[in-house]
Amino acid sequence: MSNTEATGPGRVLHQPMTAHYPEMAGKVAVITGAARGMGARFAAGLATRGVHVVAGDLDDAAMTATADELSAALAAESVADEPGRIVPSTLDVTRAEDHVALARRAIDEFGRIDFWVNNAGIFPFAEVPDVTPEQIRATLSVNVEGVLFGAQAAAARMRPGSAIVNMASVSAVRVRRGRAAYCSSKAAVAHLTESLAVELGDQGIRVNSIAPGYIDTEMTRWIQDDAPALEKALAAVPLHRIGSPEEVFGVLLFLLSDSARYVTGHSLAVDGGSRHV
Ligand SMILES: NC(=O)c1ccc[n+]([C@@H]2O[C@H](COP(=O)([O-])OP(=O)(O)OC[C@H]3O[C@@H](n4cnc5c(N)ncnc54)[C@H](O)[C@@H]3O)[C@@H](O)[C@H]2O)c1
């Protein structure tokens, strides 16, 4: 199956393979890094199911454009439930105060926060001798501190029964050459998720992570544009293809839903089996 059709937020509404959770309608989600890629897909998929979304990103113009595009598509398509509203917001996940402001925005707009998805991430390349202090600090700041600050802001506003999902990666458990900073940051996310699950469990908040393999977004454009590298990468994926953001969304939906209400501190791989090769 080709996933080349899966890019671009405008195509997000057609999601026939993902489940429908009627109990989610009217709930409220916050998603970071939602201007494009998986974050945009998550925003659209949740809004299609009647969930209101506060969508934050560093790229203010792209976030507004994506929210406008998705809102227009939602209005044009007939969906089962009354669609949720998507509210764009500027946020730098490295700044704890931005998360607090994002949470306040959600409360001001919708009065509650049920779901928080720490999705924003960066994926720098450098062989170990070339990793600069700036690069490792930026990577840990966005990918790890961004998750911690998001969870703190979420937990301060959430009620029992709420759920947080963090984007880890198959790179948390597999070494990728040139990605030492990224891999170590995602290993930290996987472990941080477990710490958060233990401590926030006292408040009835569940915390899980998703560990995607190669997914069709801008983040993997470099390998999709390099045929030999792509062939080599896919040889190490038991399902022999790149995954689509929609396939990750299906797992996100499950982890947020009541179907997963006794699941916390778990990392769910969406990687075509690549963590085993
Ligand atoms: N695409 C993959 O194959 C893949 C695989 C494993 C894990 N992941 C993880 O999934 C998440 C989403 O990945 P994607 O492929 O959609 O990425 P992407 O690069 O397409 O989108 C990332 C978004 O995060 C935003 N962002 C970056 N820094 C930010 C900051 N400081 N504050 C706020 N927003 C910021 C960007 O502007 C962008 O809109 C990331 O955490 C990534 O590490 C992706």
PDB file of C-alpha atoms in Angstrom, residues 29-264:
ATOM      1  CA  ALA A  29      -7.789  18.239  23.571  1.00  0.00           C
ATOM      2  CA  VAL A  30      -4.562  20.223  23.502  1.00  0.00           C
ATOM      3  CA  ILE A  31      -2.020  19.199  20.850  1.00  0.00           C
ATOM      4  CA  THR A  32       1.502  20.621  20.486  1.00  0.00           C
ATOM      5  CA  GLY A  33       3.333  20.765  17.162  1.00  0.00           C
ATOM      6  CA  ALA A  34       0.014  20.719  15.314  1.00  0.00           C
ATOM      7  CA  ALA A  35       0.851  22.952  12.338  1.00  0.00           C
ATOM      8  CA  ARG A  36       1.750  19.991  10.145  1.00  0.00           C
ATOM      9  CA  GLY A  37       2.556  16.278  10.093  1.00  0.00           C
ATOM     10  CA  MET A  38       1.089  14.031  12.718  1.00  0.00           C
ATOM     11  CA  GLY A  39      -0.036  16.880  14.961  1.00  0.00           C
ATOM     12  CA  ALA A  40      -2.223  18.330  12.189  1.00  0.00           C
ATOM     13  CA  ARG A  41      -3.620  14.888  11.451  1.00  0.00           C
ATOM     14  CA  PHE A  42      -4.419  14.332  15.129  1.00  0.00           C
ATOM     15  CA  ALA A  43      -6.187  17.698  15.355  1.00  0.00           C
ATOM     16  CA  ALA A  44      -8.346  16.923  12.347  1.00  0.00           C
ATOM     17  CA  GLY A  45      -9.140  13.378  13.427  1.00  0.00           C
ATOM     18  CA  LEU A  46     -10.217  14.455  16.899  1.00  0.00           C
ATOM     19  CA  ALA A  47     -12.253  17.390  15.603  1.00  0.00           C
ATOM     20  CA  THR A  48     -14.008  15.034  13.187  1.00  0.00           C
ATOM     21  CA  ARG A  49     -15.127  13.085  16.249  1.00  0.00           C
ATOM     22  CA  GLY A  50     -16.527  16.167  17.955  1.00  0.00           C
ATOM     23  CA  VAL A  51     -13.501  16.917  20.148  1.00  0.00           C
ATOM     24  CA  HIS A  52     -12.553  20.592  20.508  1.00  0.00           C
ATOM     25  CA  VAL A  53      -8.840  21.124  19.903  1.00  0.00           C
ATOM     26  CA  VAL A  54      -6.441  23.835  21.029  1.00  0.00           C
ATOM     27  CA  ALA A  55      -3.599  23.407  18.558  1.00  0.00           C
ATOM     28  CA  GLY A  56      -0.214  24.938  19.409  1.00  0.00           C
ATOM     29  CA  ASP A  57       2.916  25.357  17.320  1.00  0.00           C
ATOM     30  CA  LEU A  58       6.084  27.435  17.148  1.00  0.00           C
ATOM     31  CA  ASP A  59       5.249  28.319  13.539  1.00  0.00           C
ATOM     32  CA  ASP A  60       2.421  30.758  14.113  1.00  0.00           C
ATOM     33  CA  ALA A  61       1.580  31.385  10.447  1.00  0.00           C
ATOM     34  CA  ALA A  62       1.566  27.679   9.563  1.00  0.00           C
ATOM     35  CA  MET A  63      -0.562  26.857  12.613  1.00  0.00           C
ATOM     36  CA  THR A  64      -3.167  29.452  11.672  1.00  0.00           C
ATOM     37  CA  ALA A  65      -3.187  28.323   8.027  1.00  0.00           C
ATOM     38  CA  THR A  66      -3.569  24.667   9.037  1.00  0.00           C
ATOM     39  CA  ALA A  67      -6.378  25.425  11.487  1.00  0.00           C
ATOM     40  CA  ASP A  68      -8.183  27.483   8.816  1.00  0.00           C
ATOM     41  CA  GLU A  69      -7.773  24.703   6.251  1.00  0.00           C
ATOM     42  CA  LEU A  70      -8.963  22.001   8.618  1.00  0.00           C
ATOM     43  CA  SER A  71     -11.905  24.067   9.854  1.00  0.00           C
ATOM     44  CA  ALA A  72     -13.018  24.717   6.266  1.00  0.00           C
ATOM     45  CA  ALA A  73     -12.733  21.003   5.458  1.00  0.00           C
ATOM     46  CA  LEU A  74     -14.707  20.079   8.568  1.00  0.00           C
ATOM     47  CA  ALA A  75     -17.442  22.519   7.642  1.00  0.00           C
ATOM     48  CA  ALA A  76     -17.584  21.182   4.073  1.00  0.00           C
ATOM     49  CA  GLU A  77     -17.627  17.462   4.879  1.00  0.00           C
ATOM     50  CA  SER A  78     -20.525  15.728   6.510  1.00  0.00           C
ATOM     51  CA  VAL A  79     -19.212  14.012   9.621  1.00  0.00           C
ATOM     52  CA  ALA A  80     -21.102  11.865  12.089  1.00  0.00           C
ATOM     53  CA  ASP A  81     -20.975  14.254  15.034  1.00  0.00           C
ATOM     54  CA  GLU A  82     -21.045  17.999  15.282  1.00  0.00           C
ATOM     55  CA  PRO A  83     -17.333  18.662  14.563  1.00  0.00           C
ATOM     56  CA  GLY A  84     -15.102  20.115  17.238  1.00  0.00           C
ATOM     57  CA  ARG A  85     -13.594  23.583  16.882  1.00  0.00           C
ATOM     58  CA  ILE A  86      -9.862  23.915  16.190  1.00  0.00           C
ATOM     59  CA  VAL A  87      -8.291  26.922  17.917  1.00  0.00           C
ATOM     60  CA  PRO A  88      -4.754  27.786  16.754  1.00  0.00           C
ATOM     61  CA  SER A  89      -2.261  29.104  19.267  1.00  0.00           C
ATOM     62  CA  THR A  90       1.419  30.061  19.302  1.00  0.00           C
ATOM     63  CA  LEU A  91       3.633  28.031  21.592  1.00  0.00           C
ATOM     64  CA  ASP A  92       7.299  27.266  22.102  1.00  0.00           C
ATOM     65  CA  VAL A  93       7.328  23.951  23.959  1.00  0.00           C
ATOM     66  CA  THR A  94      10.715  24.775  25.504  1.00  0.00           C
ATOM     67  CA  ARG A  95       9.010  27.525  27.540  1.00  0.00           C
ATOM     68  CA  ALA A  96       7.044  26.242  30.538  1.00  0.00           C
ATOM     69  CA  GLU A  97       5.031  29.467  30.630  1.00  0.00           C
ATOM     70  CA  ASP A  98       3.824  28.865  27.060  1.00  0.00           C
ATOM     71  CA  HIS A  99       2.294  25.564  28.140  1.00  0.00           C
ATOM     72  CA  VAL A 100       0.583  27.289  31.061  1.00  0.00           C
ATOM     73  CA  ALA A 101      -0.820  29.879  28.643  1.00  0.00           C
ATOM     74  CA  LEU A 102      -1.964  27.137  26.253  1.00  0.00           C
ATOM     75  CA  ALA A 103      -3.790  25.365  29.074  1.00  0.00           C
ATOM     76  CA  ARG A 104      -5.388  28.655  30.117  1.00  0.00           C
ATOM     77  CA  ARG A 105      -6.508  29.199  26.523  1.00  0.00           C
ATOM     78  CA  ALA A 106      -8.207  25.788  26.518  1.00  0.00           C
ATOM     79  CA  ILE A 107      -9.975  26.527  29.792  1.00  0.00           C
ATOM     80  CA  ASP A 108     -11.036  29.995  28.616  1.00  0.00           C
ATOM     81  CA  GLU A 109     -12.366  28.645  25.300  1.00  0.00           C
ATOM     82  CA  PHE A 110     -13.893  25.352  26.384  1.00  0.00           C
ATOM     83  CA  GLY A 111     -13.855  25.158  30.200  1.00  0.00           C
ATOM     84  CA  ARG A 112     -11.933  21.878  30.506  1.00  0.00           C
ATOM     85  CA  ILE A 113      -8.997  19.794  29.283  1.00  0.00           C
ATOM     86  CA  ASP A 114      -9.531  16.052  28.786  1.00  0.00           C
ATOM     87  CA  PHE A 115      -6.623  15.138  26.517  1.00  0.00           C
ATOM     88  CA  TRP A 116      -3.106  16.562  26.096  1.00  0.00           C
ATOM     89  CA  VAL A 117      -0.827  15.344  23.301  1.00  0.00           C
ATOM     90  CA  ASN A 118       2.858  16.274  23.622  1.00  0.00           C
ATOM     91  CA  ASN A 119       3.645  15.884  19.932  1.00  0.00           C
ATOM     92  CA  ALA A 120       6.130  18.647  18.963  1.00  0.00           C
ATOM     93  CA  GLY A 121       9.624  17.370  18.242  1.00  0.00           C
ATOM     94  CA  ILE A 122      12.809  18.043  16.289  1.00  0.00           C
ATOM     95  CA  PHE A 123      15.022  15.523  14.505  1.00  0.00           C
ATOM     96  CA  PRO A 124      18.557  16.891  14.031  1.00  0.00           C
ATOM     97  CA  PHE A 125      21.352  14.984  12.298  1.00  0.00           C
ATOM     98  CA  ALA A 126      25.016  14.825  13.377  1.00  0.00           C
ATOM     99  CA  GLU A 127      27.511  12.037  13.862  1.00  0.00           C
ATOM    100  CA  VAL A 128      28.647  11.842  17.479  1.00  0.00           C
ATOM    101  CA  PRO A 129      31.900  13.854  17.070  1.00  0.00           C
ATOM    102  CA  ASP A 130      29.930  16.665  15.439  1.00  0.00           C
ATOM    103  CA  VAL A 131      27.081  17.010  17.923  1.00  0.00           C
ATOM    104  CA  THR A 132      27.369  20.562  19.206  1.00  0.00           C
ATOM    105  CA  PRO A 133      26.404  21.714  22.698  1.00  0.00           C
ATOM    106  CA  GLU A 134      23.683  23.835  21.091  1.00  0.00           C
ATOM    107  CA  GLN A 135      22.278  20.864  19.194  1.00  0.00           C
ATOM    108  CA  ILE A 136      22.077  18.457  22.114  1.00  0.00           C
ATOM    109  CA  ARG A 137      20.612  21.171  24.358  1.00  0.00           C
ATOM    110  CA  ALA A 138      18.013  22.176  21.778  1.00  0.00           C
ATOM    111  CA  THR A 139      17.027  18.557  21.176  1.00  0.00           C
ATOM    112  CA  LEU A 140      16.622  17.746  24.842  1.00  0.00           C
ATOM    113  CA  SER A 141      14.869  21.053  25.413  1.00  0.00           C
ATOM    114  CA  VAL A 142      12.220  20.556  22.707  1.00  0.00           C
ATOM    115  CA  ASN A 143      11.807  16.786  22.883  1.00  0.00           C
ATOM    116  CA  VAL A 144      12.139  16.177  26.637  1.00  0.00           C
ATOM    117  CA  GLU A 145      11.582  19.421  28.529  1.00  0.00           C
ATOM    118  CA  GLY A 146       8.709  20.146  26.165  1.00  0.00           C
ATOM    119  CA  VAL A 147       7.008  16.930  27.299  1.00  0.00           C
ATOM    120  CA  LEU A 148       7.608  17.580  30.995  1.00  0.00           C
ATOM    121  CA  PHE A 149       6.346  21.172  30.835  1.00  0.00           C
ATOM    122  CA  GLY A 150       3.316  20.072  28.852  1.00  0.00           C
ATOM    123  CA  ALA A 151       2.461  17.360  31.358  1.00  0.00           C
ATOM    124  CA  GLN A 152       2.848  19.804  34.244  1.00  0.00           C
ATOM    125  CA  ALA A 153       0.523  22.358  32.648  1.00  0.00           C
ATOM    126  CA  ALA A 154      -1.971  19.651  31.739  1.00  0.00           C
ATOM    127  CA  ALA A 155      -1.984  18.009  35.156  1.00  0.00           C
ATOM    128  CA  ALA A 156      -2.631  21.347  36.858  1.00  0.00           C
ATOM    129  CA  ARG A 157      -5.919  21.626  34.936  1.00  0.00           C
ATOM    130  CA  MET A 158      -7.039  18.047  34.341  1.00  0.00           C
ATOM    131  CA  ARG A 159      -9.669  16.095  36.206  1.00  0.00           C
ATOM    132  CA  PRO A 160      -9.609  12.355  36.999  1.00  0.00           C
ATOM    133  CA  GLY A 161     -10.205  10.316  33.842  1.00  0.00           C
ATOM    134  CA  SER A 162      -8.080  12.591  31.668  1.00  0.00           C
ATOM    135  CA  ALA A 163      -5.238  11.310  29.501  1.00  0.00           C
ATOM    136  CA  ILE A 164      -1.848  12.514  28.278  1.00  0.00           C
ATOM    137  CA  VAL A 165      -0.034  10.970  25.308  1.00  0.00           C
ATOM    138  CA  ASN A 166       3.617  11.726  24.520  1.00  0.00           C
ATOM    139  CA  MET A 167       5.275  11.133  21.164  1.00  0.00           C
ATOM    140  CA  ALA A 168       8.335   8.952  21.717  1.00  0.00           C
ATOM    141  CA  SER A 169       9.838   6.929  18.850  1.00  0.00           C
ATOM    142  CA  VAL A 170      11.162   3.551  17.856  1.00  0.00           C
ATOM    143  CA  SER A 171      14.443   5.469  18.168  1.00  0.00           C
ATOM    144  CA  ALA A 172      14.000   5.229  21.936  1.00  0.00           C
ATOM    145  CA  VAL A 173      14.979   1.561  21.678  1.00  0.00           C
ATOM    146  CA  ARG A 174      16.917   1.395  18.371  1.00  0.00           C
ATOM    147  CA  VAL A 175      20.159   3.199  17.565  1.00  0.00           C
ATOM    148  CA  ARG A 176      20.128   5.315  14.372  1.00  0.00           C
ATOM    149  CA  ARG A 177      23.494   6.556  13.070  1.00  0.00           C
ATOM    150  CA  GLY A 178      23.715  10.334  13.188  1.00  0.00           C
ATOM    151  CA  ARG A 179      20.785  10.587  15.555  1.00  0.00           C
ATOM    152  CA  ALA A 180      22.439  10.250  18.979  1.00  0.00           C
ATOM    153  CA  ALA A 181      20.794  13.420  20.284  1.00  0.00           C
ATOM    154  CA  TYR A 182      17.376  12.441  18.947  1.00  0.00           C
ATOM    155  CA  CYS A 183      17.520   8.799  20.062  1.00  0.00           C
ATOM    156  CA  SER A 184      18.606   9.716  23.574  1.00  0.00           C
ATOM    157  CA  SER A 185      15.874  12.357  23.786  1.00  0.00           C
ATOM    158  CA  LYS A 186      13.217   9.825  22.788  1.00  0.00           C
ATOM    159  CA  ALA A 187      14.539   7.250  25.268  1.00  0.00           C
ATOM    160  CA  ALA A 188      14.094   9.973  27.869  1.00  0.00           C
ATOM    161  CA  VAL A 189      10.515  10.568  26.690  1.00  0.00           C
ATOM    162  CA  ALA A 190       9.704   6.868  27.060  1.00  0.00           C
ATOM    163  CA  HIS A 191      11.060   6.808  30.601  1.00  0.00           C
ATOM    164  CA  LEU A 192       9.588  10.181  31.521  1.00  0.00           C
ATOM    165  CA  THR A 193       6.215   8.800  30.449  1.00  0.00           C
ATOM    166  CA  GLU A 194       6.559   6.038  33.043  1.00  0.00           C
ATOM    167  CA  SER A 195       7.478   8.516  35.788  1.00  0.00           C
ATOM    168  CA  LEU A 196       4.540  10.721  34.850  1.00  0.00           C
ATOM    169  CA  ALA A 197       2.194   7.736  34.842  1.00  0.00           C
ATOM    170  CA  VAL A 198       3.241   6.768  38.359  1.00  0.00           C
ATOM    171  CA  GLU A 199       2.947  10.238  39.845  1.00  0.00           C
ATOM    172  CA  LEU A 200      -0.085  11.533  37.928  1.00  0.00           C
ATOM    173  CA  GLY A 201      -1.906   8.257  38.594  1.00  0.00           C
ATOM    174  CA  ASP A 202      -2.615   9.781  42.036  1.00  0.00           C
ATOM    175  CA  GLN A 203      -4.824  12.307  40.225  1.00  0.00           C
ATOM    176  CA  GLY A 204      -6.497   9.682  38.039  1.00  0.00           C
ATOM    177  CA  ILE A 205      -4.601  10.899  34.970  1.00  0.00           C
ATOM    178  CA  ARG A 206      -3.276   8.291  32.539  1.00  0.00           C
ATOM    179  CA  VAL A 207       0.005   8.908  30.679  1.00  0.00           C
ATOM    180  CA  ASN A 208       1.166   6.798  27.737  1.00  0.00           C
ATOM    181  CA  SER A 209       3.538   7.210  24.820  1.00  0.00           C
ATOM    182  CA  ILE A 210       3.477   6.240  21.158  1.00  0.00           C
ATOM    183  CA  ALA A 211       6.644   4.974  19.497  1.00  0.00           C
ATOM    184  CA  PRO A 212       6.306   5.468  15.732  1.00  0.00           C
ATOM    185  CA  GLY A 213       8.699   4.053  13.182  1.00  0.00           C
ATOM    186  CA  TYR A 214       9.061   5.737   9.779  1.00  0.00           C
ATOM    187  CA  ILE A 215       5.912   7.806   9.247  1.00  0.00           C
ATOM    188  CA  ASP A 216       5.094   9.823   6.136  1.00  0.00           C
ATOM    189  CA  THR A 217       5.669  13.446   7.230  1.00  0.00           C
ATOM    190  CA  GLU A 218       8.133  16.257   6.538  1.00  0.00           C
ATOM    191  CA  MET A 219      10.357  14.765   9.229  1.00  0.00           C
ATOM    192  CA  THR A 220      11.027  11.724   7.032  1.00  0.00           C
ATOM    193  CA  ARG A 221      11.141  13.609   3.686  1.00  0.00           C
ATOM    194  CA  TRP A 222      14.950  13.195   3.602  1.00  0.00           C
ATOM    195  CA  ILE A 223      14.689   9.408   3.418  1.00  0.00           C
ATOM    196  CA  GLN A 224      11.637   9.332   1.154  1.00  0.00           C
ATOM    197  CA  ASP A 225      13.588  11.466  -1.344  1.00  0.00           C
ATOM    198  CA  ASP A 226      16.627   9.141  -1.211  1.00  0.00           C
ATOM    199  CA  ALA A 227      15.610   5.898  -2.976  1.00  0.00           C
ATOM    200  CA  PRO A 228      18.620   3.738  -1.911  1.00  0.00           C
ATOM    201  CA  ALA A 229      18.332   4.912   1.710  1.00  0.00           C
ATOM    202  CA  LEU A 230      14.580   4.275   1.671  1.00  0.00           C
ATOM    203  CA  GLU A 231      15.036   0.775   0.265  1.00  0.00           C
ATOM    204  CA  LYS A 232      17.580  -0.035   2.973  1.00  0.00           C
ATOM    205  CA  ALA A 233      15.337   1.370   5.685  1.00  0.00           C
ATOM    206  CA  LEU A 234      12.278  -0.540   4.493  1.00  0.00           C
ATOM    207  CA  ALA A 235      14.253  -3.782   4.365  1.00  0.00           C
ATOM    208  CA  ALA A 236      14.409  -3.467   8.149  1.00  0.00           C
ATOM    209  CA  VAL A 237      10.650  -2.924   8.474  1.00  0.00           C
ATOM    210  CA  PRO A 238       8.770  -6.250   8.633  1.00  0.00           C
ATOM    211  CA  LEU A 239       5.742  -4.671   6.921  1.00  0.00           C
ATOM    212  CA  HIS A 240       8.076  -3.179   4.235  1.00  0.00           C
ATOM    213  CA  ARG A 241       6.489   0.234   3.995  1.00  0.00           C
ATOM    214  CA  ILE A 242       6.340   3.605   5.666  1.00  0.00           C
ATOM    215  CA  GLY A 243       3.394   4.217   7.969  1.00  0.00           C
ATOM    216  CA  SER A 244       0.839   6.983   7.552  1.00  0.00           C
ATOM    217  CA  PRO A 245      -0.088   9.639  10.134  1.00  0.00           C
ATOM    218  CA  GLU A 246      -3.586   8.163  10.046  1.00  0.00           C
ATOM    219  CA  GLU A 247      -2.232   4.852  11.292  1.00  0.00           C
ATOM    220  CA  VAL A 248      -0.637   6.626  14.246  1.00  0.00           C
ATOM    221  CA  PHE A 249      -3.861   8.535  14.846  1.00  0.00           C
ATOM    222  CA  GLY A 250      -5.769   5.271  15.266  1.00  0.00           C
ATOM    223  CA  VAL A 251      -3.466   4.339  18.124  1.00  0.00           C
ATOM    224  CA  LEU A 252      -3.664   7.796  19.659  1.00  0.00           C
ATOM    225  CA  LEU A 253      -7.441   7.551  19.587  1.00  0.00           C
ATOM    226  CA  PHE A 254      -7.349   4.236  21.425  1.00  0.00           C
ATOM    227  CA  LEU A 255      -4.948   5.505  24.091  1.00  0.00           C
ATOM    228  CA  LEU A 256      -7.094   8.580  24.728  1.00  0.00           C
ATOM    229  CA  SER A 257     -10.337   6.622  24.764  1.00  0.00           C
ATOM    230  CA  ASP A 258     -12.155   4.861  27.574  1.00  0.00           C
ATOM    231  CA  SER A 259     -11.158   1.579  25.917  1.00  0.00           C
ATOM    232  CA  ALA A 260      -7.695   2.231  27.362  1.00  0.00           C
ATOM    233  CA  ARG A 261      -8.896   3.399  30.769  1.00  0.00           C
ATOM    234  CA  TYR A 262      -6.708   0.859  32.622  1.00  0.00           C
ATOM    235  CA  VAL A 263      -3.655   1.481  30.406  1.00  0.00           C
ATOM    236  CA  THR A 264      -1.006   3.839  31.761  1.00  0.00           C
TER     237      THR A 264
END
